[in-house]
CSV table of C-alpha atoms and ligand atoms in Angstrom, one decimal:
chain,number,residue,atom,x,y,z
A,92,UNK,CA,74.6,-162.2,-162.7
A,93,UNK,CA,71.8,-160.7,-161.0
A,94,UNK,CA,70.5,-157.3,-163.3
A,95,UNK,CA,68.0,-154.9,-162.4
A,96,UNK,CA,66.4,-153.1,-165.3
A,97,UNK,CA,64.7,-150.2,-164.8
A,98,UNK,CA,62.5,-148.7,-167.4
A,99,UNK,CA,61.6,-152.5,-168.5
A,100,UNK,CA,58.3,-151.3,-170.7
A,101,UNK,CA,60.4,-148.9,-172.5
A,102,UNK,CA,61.8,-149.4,-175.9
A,103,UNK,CA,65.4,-149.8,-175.0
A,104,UNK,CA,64.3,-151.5,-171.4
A,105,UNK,CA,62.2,-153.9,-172.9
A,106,UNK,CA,64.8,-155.4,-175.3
A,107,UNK,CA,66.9,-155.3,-172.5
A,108,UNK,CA,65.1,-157.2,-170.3
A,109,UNK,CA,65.2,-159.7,-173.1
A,110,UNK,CA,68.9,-159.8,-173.9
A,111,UNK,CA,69.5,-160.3,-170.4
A,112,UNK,CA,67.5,-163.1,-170.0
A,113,UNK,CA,68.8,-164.8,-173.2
A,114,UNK,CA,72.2,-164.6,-171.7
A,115,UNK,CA,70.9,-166.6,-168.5
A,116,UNK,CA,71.3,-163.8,-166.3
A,117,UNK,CA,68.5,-163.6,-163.7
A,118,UNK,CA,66.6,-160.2,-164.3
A,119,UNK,CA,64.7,-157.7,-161.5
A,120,UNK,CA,62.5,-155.8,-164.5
A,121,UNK,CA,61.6,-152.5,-162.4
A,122,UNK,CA,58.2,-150.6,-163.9
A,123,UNK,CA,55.6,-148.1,-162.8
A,124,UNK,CA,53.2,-150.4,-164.3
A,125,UNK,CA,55.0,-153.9,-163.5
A,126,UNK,CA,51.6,-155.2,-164.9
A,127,UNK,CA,52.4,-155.0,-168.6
A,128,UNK,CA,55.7,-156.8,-168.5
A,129,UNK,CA,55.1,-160.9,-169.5
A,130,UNK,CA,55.9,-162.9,-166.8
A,131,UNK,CA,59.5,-165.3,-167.9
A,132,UNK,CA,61.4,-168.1,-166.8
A,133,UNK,CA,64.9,-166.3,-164.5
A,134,UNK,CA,62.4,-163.0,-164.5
A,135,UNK,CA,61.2,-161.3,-161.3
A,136,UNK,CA,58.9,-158.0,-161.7
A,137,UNK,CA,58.8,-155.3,-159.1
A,138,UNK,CA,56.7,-152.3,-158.9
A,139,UNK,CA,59.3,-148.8,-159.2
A,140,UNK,CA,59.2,-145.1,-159.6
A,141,UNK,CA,62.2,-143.1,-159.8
A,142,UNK,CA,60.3,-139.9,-158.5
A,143,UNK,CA,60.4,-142.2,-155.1
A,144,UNK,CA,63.7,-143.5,-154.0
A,145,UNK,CA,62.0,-145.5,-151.6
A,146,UNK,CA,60.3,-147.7,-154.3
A,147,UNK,CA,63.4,-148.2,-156.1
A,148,UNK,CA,65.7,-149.2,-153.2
A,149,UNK,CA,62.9,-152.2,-152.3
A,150,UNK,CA,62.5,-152.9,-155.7
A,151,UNK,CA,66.0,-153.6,-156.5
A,152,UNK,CA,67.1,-155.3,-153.5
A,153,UNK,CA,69.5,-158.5,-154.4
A,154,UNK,CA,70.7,-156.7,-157.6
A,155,UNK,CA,74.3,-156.9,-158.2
A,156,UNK,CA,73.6,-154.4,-161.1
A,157,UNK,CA,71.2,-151.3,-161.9
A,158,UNK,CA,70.5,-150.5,-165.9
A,159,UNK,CA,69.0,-147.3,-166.3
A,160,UNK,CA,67.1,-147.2,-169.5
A,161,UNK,CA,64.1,-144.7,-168.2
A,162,UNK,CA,63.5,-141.5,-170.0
A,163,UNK,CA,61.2,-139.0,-170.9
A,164,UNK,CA,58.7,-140.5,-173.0
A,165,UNK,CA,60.3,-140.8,-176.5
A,166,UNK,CA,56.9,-142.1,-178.3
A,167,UNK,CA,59.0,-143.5,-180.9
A,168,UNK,CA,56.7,-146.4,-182.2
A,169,UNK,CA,57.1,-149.5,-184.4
A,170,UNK,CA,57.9,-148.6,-187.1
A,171,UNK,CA,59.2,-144.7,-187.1
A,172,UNK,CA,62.0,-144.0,-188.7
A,173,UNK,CA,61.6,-147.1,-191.1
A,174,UNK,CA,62.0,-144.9,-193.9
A,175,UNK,CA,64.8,-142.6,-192.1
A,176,UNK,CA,63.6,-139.4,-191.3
A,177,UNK,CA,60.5,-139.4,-193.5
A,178,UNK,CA,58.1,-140.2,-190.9
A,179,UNK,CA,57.3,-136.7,-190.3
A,180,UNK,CA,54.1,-137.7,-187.4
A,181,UNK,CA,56.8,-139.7,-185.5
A,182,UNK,CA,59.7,-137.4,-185.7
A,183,UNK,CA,57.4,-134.5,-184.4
A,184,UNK,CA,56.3,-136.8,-181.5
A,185,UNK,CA,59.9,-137.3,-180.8
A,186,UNK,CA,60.8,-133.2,-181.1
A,187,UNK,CA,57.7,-132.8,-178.4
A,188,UNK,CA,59.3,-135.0,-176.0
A,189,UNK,CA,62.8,-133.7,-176.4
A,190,UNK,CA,61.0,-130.2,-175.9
A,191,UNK,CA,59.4,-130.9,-172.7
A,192,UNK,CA,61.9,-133.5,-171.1
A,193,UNK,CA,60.7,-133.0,-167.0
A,194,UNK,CA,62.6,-134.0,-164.6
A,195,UNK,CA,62.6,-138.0,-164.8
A,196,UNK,CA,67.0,-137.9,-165.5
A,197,UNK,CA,67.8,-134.9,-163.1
A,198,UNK,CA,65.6,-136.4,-160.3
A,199,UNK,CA,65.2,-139.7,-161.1
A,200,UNK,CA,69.2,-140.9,-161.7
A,201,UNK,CA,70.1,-139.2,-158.2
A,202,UNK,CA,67.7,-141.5,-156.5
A,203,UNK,CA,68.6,-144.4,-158.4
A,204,UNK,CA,72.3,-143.6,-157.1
A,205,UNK,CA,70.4,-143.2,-153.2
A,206,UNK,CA,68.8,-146.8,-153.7
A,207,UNK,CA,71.9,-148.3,-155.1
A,208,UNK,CA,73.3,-147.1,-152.1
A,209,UNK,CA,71.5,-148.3,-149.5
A,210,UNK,CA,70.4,-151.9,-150.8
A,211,UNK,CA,74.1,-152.1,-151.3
A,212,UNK,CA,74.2,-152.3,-155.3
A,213,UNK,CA,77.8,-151.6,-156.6
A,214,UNK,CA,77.5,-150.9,-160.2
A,215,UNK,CA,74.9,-148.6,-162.0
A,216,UNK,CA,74.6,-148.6,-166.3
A,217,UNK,CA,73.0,-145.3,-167.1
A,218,UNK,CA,71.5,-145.1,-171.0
A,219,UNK,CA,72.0,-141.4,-171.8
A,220,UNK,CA,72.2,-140.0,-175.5
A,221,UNK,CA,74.9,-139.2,-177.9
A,222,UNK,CA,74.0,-135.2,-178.0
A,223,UNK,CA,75.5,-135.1,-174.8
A,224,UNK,CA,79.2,-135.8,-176.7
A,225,UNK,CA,81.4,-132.6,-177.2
A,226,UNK,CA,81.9,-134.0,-180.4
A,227,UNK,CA,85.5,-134.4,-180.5
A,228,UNK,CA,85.5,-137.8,-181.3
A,229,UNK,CA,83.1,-137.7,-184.3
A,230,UNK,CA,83.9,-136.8,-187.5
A,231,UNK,CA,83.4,-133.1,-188.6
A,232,UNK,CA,80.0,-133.2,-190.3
A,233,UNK,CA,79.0,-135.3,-187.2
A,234,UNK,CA,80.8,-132.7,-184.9
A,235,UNK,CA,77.9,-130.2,-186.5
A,236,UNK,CA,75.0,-132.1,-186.5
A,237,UNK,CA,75.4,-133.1,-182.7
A,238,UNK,CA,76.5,-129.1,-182.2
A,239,UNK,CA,72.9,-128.3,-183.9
A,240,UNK,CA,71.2,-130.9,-182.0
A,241,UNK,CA,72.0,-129.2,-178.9
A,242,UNK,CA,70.6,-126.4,-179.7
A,243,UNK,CA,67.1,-127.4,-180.4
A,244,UNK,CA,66.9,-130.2,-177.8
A,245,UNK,CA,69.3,-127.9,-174.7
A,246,UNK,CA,66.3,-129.0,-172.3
A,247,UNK,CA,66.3,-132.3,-172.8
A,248,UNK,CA,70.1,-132.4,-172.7
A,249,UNK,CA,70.4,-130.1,-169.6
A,250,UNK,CA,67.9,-132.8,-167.7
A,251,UNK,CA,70.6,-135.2,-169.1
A,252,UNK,CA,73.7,-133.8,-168.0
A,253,UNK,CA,72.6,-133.0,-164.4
A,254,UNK,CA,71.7,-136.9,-164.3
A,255,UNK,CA,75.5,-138.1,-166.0
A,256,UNK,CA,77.2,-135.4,-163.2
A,257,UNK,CA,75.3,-137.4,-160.8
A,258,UNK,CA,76.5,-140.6,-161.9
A,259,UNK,CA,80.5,-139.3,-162.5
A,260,UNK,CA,80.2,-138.2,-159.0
A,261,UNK,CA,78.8,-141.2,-157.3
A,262,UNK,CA,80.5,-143.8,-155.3
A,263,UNK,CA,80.2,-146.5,-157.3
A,264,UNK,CA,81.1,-148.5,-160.4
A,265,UNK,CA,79.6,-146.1,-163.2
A,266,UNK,CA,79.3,-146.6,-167.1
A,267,UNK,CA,77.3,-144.1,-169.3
A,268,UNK,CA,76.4,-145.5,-172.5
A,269,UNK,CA,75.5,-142.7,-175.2
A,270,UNK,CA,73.8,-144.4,-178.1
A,271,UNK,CA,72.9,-143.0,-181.1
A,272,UNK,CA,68.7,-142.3,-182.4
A,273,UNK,CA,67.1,-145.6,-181.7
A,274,UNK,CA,64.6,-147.3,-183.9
A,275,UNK,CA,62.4,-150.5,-184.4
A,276,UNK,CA,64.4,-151.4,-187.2
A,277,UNK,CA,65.3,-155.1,-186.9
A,278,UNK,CA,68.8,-155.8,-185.2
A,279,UNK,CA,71.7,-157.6,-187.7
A,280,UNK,CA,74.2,-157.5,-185.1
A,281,UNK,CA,76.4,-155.2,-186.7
A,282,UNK,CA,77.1,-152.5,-184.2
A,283,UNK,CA,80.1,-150.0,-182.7
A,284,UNK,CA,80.3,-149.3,-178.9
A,285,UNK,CA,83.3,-148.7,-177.0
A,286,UNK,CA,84.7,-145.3,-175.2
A,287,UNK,CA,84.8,-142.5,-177.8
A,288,UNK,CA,83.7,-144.8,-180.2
A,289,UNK,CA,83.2,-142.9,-183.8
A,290,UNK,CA,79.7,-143.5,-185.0
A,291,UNK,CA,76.8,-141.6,-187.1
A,292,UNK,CA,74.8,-140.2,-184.0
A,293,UNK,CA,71.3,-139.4,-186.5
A,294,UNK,CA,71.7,-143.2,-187.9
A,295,UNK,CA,69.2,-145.3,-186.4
A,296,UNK,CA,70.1,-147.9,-183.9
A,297,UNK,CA,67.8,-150.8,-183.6
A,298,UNK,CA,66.9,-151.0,-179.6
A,299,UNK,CA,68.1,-154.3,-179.7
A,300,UNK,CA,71.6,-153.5,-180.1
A,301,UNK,CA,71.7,-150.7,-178.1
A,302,UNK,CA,70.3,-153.0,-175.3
A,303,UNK,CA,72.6,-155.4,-175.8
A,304,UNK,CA,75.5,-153.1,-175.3
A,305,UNK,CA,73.8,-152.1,-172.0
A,306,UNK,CA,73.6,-155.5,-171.1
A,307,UNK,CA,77.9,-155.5,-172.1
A,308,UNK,CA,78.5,-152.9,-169.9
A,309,UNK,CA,76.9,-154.5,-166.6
A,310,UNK,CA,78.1,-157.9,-167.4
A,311,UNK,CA,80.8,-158.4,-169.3
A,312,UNK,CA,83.1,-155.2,-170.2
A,313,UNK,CA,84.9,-154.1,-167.4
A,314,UNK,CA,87.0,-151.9,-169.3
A,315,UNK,CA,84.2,-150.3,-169.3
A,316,UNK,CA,83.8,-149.3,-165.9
A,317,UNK,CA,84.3,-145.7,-165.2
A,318,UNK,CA,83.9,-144.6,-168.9
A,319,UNK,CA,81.5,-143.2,-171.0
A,320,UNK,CA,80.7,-145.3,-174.3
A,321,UNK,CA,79.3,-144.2,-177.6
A,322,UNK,CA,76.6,-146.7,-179.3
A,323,UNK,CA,75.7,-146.6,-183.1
A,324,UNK,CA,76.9,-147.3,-186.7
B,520,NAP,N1,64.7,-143.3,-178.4
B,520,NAP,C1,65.9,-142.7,-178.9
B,520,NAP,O1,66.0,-142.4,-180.1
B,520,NAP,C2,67.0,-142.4,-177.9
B,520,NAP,C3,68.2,-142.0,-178.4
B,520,NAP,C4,69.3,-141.8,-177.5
B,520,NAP,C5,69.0,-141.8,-176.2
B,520,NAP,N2,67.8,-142.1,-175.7
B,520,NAP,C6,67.6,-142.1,-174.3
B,520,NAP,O2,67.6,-143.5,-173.8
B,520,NAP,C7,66.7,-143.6,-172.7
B,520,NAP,C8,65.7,-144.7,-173.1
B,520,NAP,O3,65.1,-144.4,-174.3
B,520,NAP,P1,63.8,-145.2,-174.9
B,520,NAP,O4,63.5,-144.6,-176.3
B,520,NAP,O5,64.0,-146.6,-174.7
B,520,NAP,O6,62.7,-144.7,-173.9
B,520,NAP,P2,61.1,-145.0,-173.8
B,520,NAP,O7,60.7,-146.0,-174.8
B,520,NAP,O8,60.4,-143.7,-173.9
B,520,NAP,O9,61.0,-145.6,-172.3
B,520,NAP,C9,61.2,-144.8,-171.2
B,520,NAP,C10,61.0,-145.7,-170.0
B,520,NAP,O10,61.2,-144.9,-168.8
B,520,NAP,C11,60.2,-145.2,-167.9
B,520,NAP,N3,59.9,-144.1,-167.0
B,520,NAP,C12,59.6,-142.8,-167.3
B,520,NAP,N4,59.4,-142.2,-166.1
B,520,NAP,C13,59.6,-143.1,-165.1
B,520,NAP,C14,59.5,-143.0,-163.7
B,520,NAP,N5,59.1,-141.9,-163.1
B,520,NAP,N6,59.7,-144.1,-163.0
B,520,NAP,C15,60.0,-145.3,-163.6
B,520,NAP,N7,60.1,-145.4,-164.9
B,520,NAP,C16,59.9,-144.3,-165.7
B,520,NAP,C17,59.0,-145.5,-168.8
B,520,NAP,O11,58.0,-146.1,-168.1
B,520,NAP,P3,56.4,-146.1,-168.6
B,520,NAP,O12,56.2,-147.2,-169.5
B,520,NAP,O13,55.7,-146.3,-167.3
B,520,NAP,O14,56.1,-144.7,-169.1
B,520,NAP,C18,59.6,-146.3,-169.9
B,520,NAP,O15,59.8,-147.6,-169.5
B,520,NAP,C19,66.1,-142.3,-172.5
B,520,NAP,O16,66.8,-141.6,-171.5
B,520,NAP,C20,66.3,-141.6,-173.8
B,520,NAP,O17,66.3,-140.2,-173.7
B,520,NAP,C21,66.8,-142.4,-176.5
């Protein structure tokens, strides 16, 4: 399958890019700075903004499939959250962003949907977040914490909930994935993704798996199609 990632030097994007070339798929990697992204064997690099539609339709043109994994910057680094939530620098860096989220979701998903469009790409993968759940399907502690989280972070999940209306209400074949907090933590396969899936939304994901289930939903679980799936332990 043909799969363009966009958001390719992020940390989801990156190990996305990765997982799908494992997998033998051929990869479009879509970047502002298409410069930093190692050149590979099935791997084609194009330059993208999601501020300019334009950019994005060009860049992804011969895509059967559009991962979103862009996002505010998250500035979660190798190793934060190693320790869980002791890393106090990188947990602040993380607050910051979730504080001031801009626009990149609320402007930048509707013109991924416009470029889809018109270079004729019928499937879109959109990484959003867990805090976006109503809860129900989490556990009652879990129910809480996710009810709290939305209270500190309500800009960044606003930005976020604009960009999933966008992609509900588009024309073609959609699949939000929620995951959990990620982390650098090294992947051991062992994972839970699926619609409504119950898992611990403040235990750290390692990017890798989270990647891989984005790389799932535009491959190889159509199930999946018009749902939204919860990523985590
Ligand atoms: N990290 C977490 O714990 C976590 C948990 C749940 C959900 N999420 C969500 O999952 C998504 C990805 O998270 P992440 O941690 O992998 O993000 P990240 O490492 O901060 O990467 C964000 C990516 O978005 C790109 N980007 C930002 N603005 C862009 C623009 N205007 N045009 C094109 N690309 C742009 C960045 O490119 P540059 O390299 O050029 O800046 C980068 O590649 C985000 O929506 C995030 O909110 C994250």
């Amino acid at each position: 399958m043909k799969i363009a990632i966009i958001g390719a030097t992020g940390g989801t994007g990156k190990k996305a890019v990765e997982r799908a070339l494992e997998l033998g798929h051929e990869v479009i990697a879509v970047a502002r700075r298409p410069e930093v992204i190692p050149s590979a064997e099935r791997l084609t690099v194009r330059k993208g903004d999601v501020f300019d539609a334009a950019s994005i339709a060009k860049a992804i043109v011969g895509a059967e499939v559009v991962i979103s994994c862009v996002g505010p910057p998250s500035n979660v680094t190798p190793g934060s959250f190693r320790k869980g939530f002791t890393n106090v620098k990188a947990g602040m860096n993380v607050m910051a962003a979730n504080f001031s989220p801009g626009t990149v979701m609320s402007e930048g998903i509707p013109n991924m949907i416009a470029a889809c469009q018109q270079a004729g790409v019928k499937r879109i993968v959109m990484q959003s977040g867990i805090n976006l759940t109503d809860g129900k399907e989490l556990t009652v502690f879990n129910r809480f914490a996710v009810r709290i989280m939305r209270r500190i972070f309500w800009r960044a999940i606003k930005d976020k909930a604009f960009a999933e209306d966008a992609v509900r209400q588009s024309n073609l074949e959609w699949i939000i994935v929620r995951p959990s907090v990620l982390s650098y933590a090294e992947a051991n396969g062992k994972y839970t993704a699926g619609p409504a899936a119950r898992i611990a939304p403040l235990r750290p994901l390692p990017f890798e798996n989270c990647a891989d289930s984005l790389v799932r939903a535009a491959a190889s679980e159509p199930t999946w199609v018009g749902k939204i799936v919860n990523v985590g332990r």
